[in-house]
Short mmCIF file of C-alpha atoms in Angstrom, two decimals:
data_model
loop_
_atom_site.label_atom_id
_atom_site.label_comp_id
_atom_site.label_asym_id
_atom_site.label_seq_id
_atom_site.Cartn_x
_atom_site.Cartn_y
_atom_site.Cartn_z
CA MET A 1 20.84 10.05 -36.22
CA SER A 2 17.65 11.13 -37.47
CA ILE A 3 17.35 15.43 -37.93
CA LEU A 4 13.98 17.27 -38.30
CA LEU A 5 15.13 20.77 -39.56
CA LEU A 6 12.75 23.14 -39.18
CA GLY A 7 12.47 26.89 -41.20
CA ALA A 8 14.07 28.11 -44.49
CA ASP A 9 13.43 27.03 -48.02
CA ASN A 10 16.80 26.43 -49.72
CA VAL A 11 18.66 24.08 -46.92
CA SER A 12 20.92 22.17 -49.26
CA PRO A 13 24.32 23.34 -47.80
CA ILE A 14 22.77 22.73 -44.36
CA LYS A 15 21.70 19.39 -45.21
CA ASP A 16 25.16 18.52 -46.47
CA LEU A 17 26.70 19.65 -43.35
CA LEU A 18 24.58 17.85 -41.04
CA GLN A 19 25.11 14.76 -43.14
CA SER A 20 29.10 15.34 -42.67
CA LEU A 21 28.44 15.49 -38.98
CA GLY A 22 26.56 12.42 -38.43
CA ALA A 23 23.19 12.71 -39.69
CA ASP A 24 21.67 9.38 -41.55
CA SER A 25 18.21 10.92 -42.66
CA ILE A 26 17.07 14.42 -42.61
CA THR A 27 13.71 15.66 -42.84
CA HIS A 28 12.80 19.26 -43.51
CA TRP A 29 10.00 21.54 -43.04
CA ASP A 30 9.92 25.34 -44.42
CA MET A 31 7.39 26.05 -41.90
CA ARG A 32 6.25 28.96 -44.28
CA LYS A 33 2.27 28.75 -43.83
CA LYS A 34 1.93 30.24 -40.43
CA SER A 35 -1.49 28.71 -40.29
CA SER A 36 -0.30 25.21 -40.48
CA SER A 37 3.14 25.52 -38.83
CA CYS A 38 2.25 24.20 -35.71
CA ALA A 39 -0.25 21.56 -36.74
CA LYS A 40 2.43 18.79 -37.44
CA ASN A 41 3.96 16.51 -34.84
CA ILE A 42 7.55 15.88 -34.25
CA PRO A 43 8.27 12.15 -35.75
CA GLN A 44 8.69 9.25 -33.51
CA LYS A 45 12.24 8.54 -34.58
CA THR A 46 14.06 11.88 -34.64
CA GLY A 47 16.94 12.46 -32.85
CA CYS A 48 17.43 16.00 -33.00
CA VAL A 49 15.43 19.13 -33.93
CA VAL A 50 17.66 21.68 -35.56
CA MET A 51 15.59 25.09 -35.77
CA LEU A 52 16.37 28.23 -38.09
CA THR A 53 15.67 30.71 -36.11
CA ASN A 54 15.42 33.42 -38.82
CA TYR A 55 12.97 31.51 -40.49
CA LEU A 56 10.44 30.54 -37.46
CA ASN A 57 7.79 32.48 -35.38
CA HIS A 58 7.47 32.28 -32.05
CA ASN A 59 4.62 29.99 -31.40
CA ALA A 60 6.39 27.64 -33.41
CA MET A 61 9.25 27.53 -31.96
CA LYS A 62 8.02 27.37 -28.31
CA LYS A 63 5.62 24.26 -29.70
CA TYR A 64 8.42 22.60 -30.91
CA LYS A 65 10.99 22.64 -27.87
CA LYS A 66 8.16 22.15 -25.59
CA GLU A 67 7.56 18.66 -27.44
CA ALA A 68 11.08 17.95 -27.90
CA LYS A 69 11.74 18.11 -24.52
CA LYS A 70 8.71 15.74 -23.65
CA MET A 71 10.54 13.35 -25.95
CA GLY A 72 13.91 13.89 -24.88
CA ILE A 73 15.06 14.95 -27.83
CA PRO A 74 18.08 17.78 -28.25
CA VAL A 75 17.06 20.98 -29.65
CA VAL A 76 19.66 22.74 -31.82
CA CYS A 77 18.95 26.92 -32.44
CA ALA A 78 20.86 28.23 -35.02
CA LYS A 79 20.58 31.12 -37.38
CA ARG A 80 20.77 30.04 -41.36
CA ASN A 81 24.33 29.82 -42.03
CA LEU A 82 26.57 27.06 -42.32
CA ALA A 83 28.91 28.44 -39.14
CA SER A 84 26.42 29.30 -37.05
CA VAL A 85 24.44 25.63 -37.49
CA SER A 86 27.90 23.58 -37.21
CA LYS A 87 28.65 25.39 -33.83
CA GLU A 88 25.20 25.25 -32.18
CA TYR A 89 24.94 21.34 -33.49
CA SER A 90 28.62 20.21 -32.08
CA LYS A 91 27.78 22.40 -29.01
CA THR A 92 24.41 20.68 -27.96
CA ILE A 93 25.36 17.44 -29.36
CA LYS A 94 28.45 17.25 -27.40
CA SER A 95 27.31 18.18 -24.27
CA CYS A 96 24.73 15.90 -23.87
CA GLY A 97 27.45 13.49 -21.88
CA ASP A 98 25.46 10.46 -21.46
CA CYS A 99 25.58 8.62 -25.01
CA ALA A 100 24.38 5.32 -23.17
CA GLN A 101 20.73 7.17 -22.70
CA CYS A 102 20.48 9.40 -25.36
CA PRO A 103 17.94 8.85 -27.76
CA ALA A 104 19.81 11.03 -30.31
CA GLY A 105 22.34 8.02 -30.84
CA CYS A 106 25.39 10.63 -30.86
CA GLU A 107 27.73 8.30 -29.89
CA ALA A 108 30.01 11.17 -29.24
#
């Protein structure tokens, strides 16, 4: 599964965790510049969006949640720590239920 990770600067431990949970590729946008944080669109092959809420402004969160919903992509909102990301990711991906139709390809 391809994951779009939004927020924070140093996300190496989070990337490692997501790869251990089944992520094939991880794209990270740090969202540092508020003026351009909402300018990008979610890539087409994204299977899940992970938002690190401590490092995102409300407009960016709202925009990417809305866009992911239109695309049928699950959204994980977590604080920037491994326990929170692991818990929320597992809860969101496991709750999908319809793996045959799931765009995330979670195969849970």
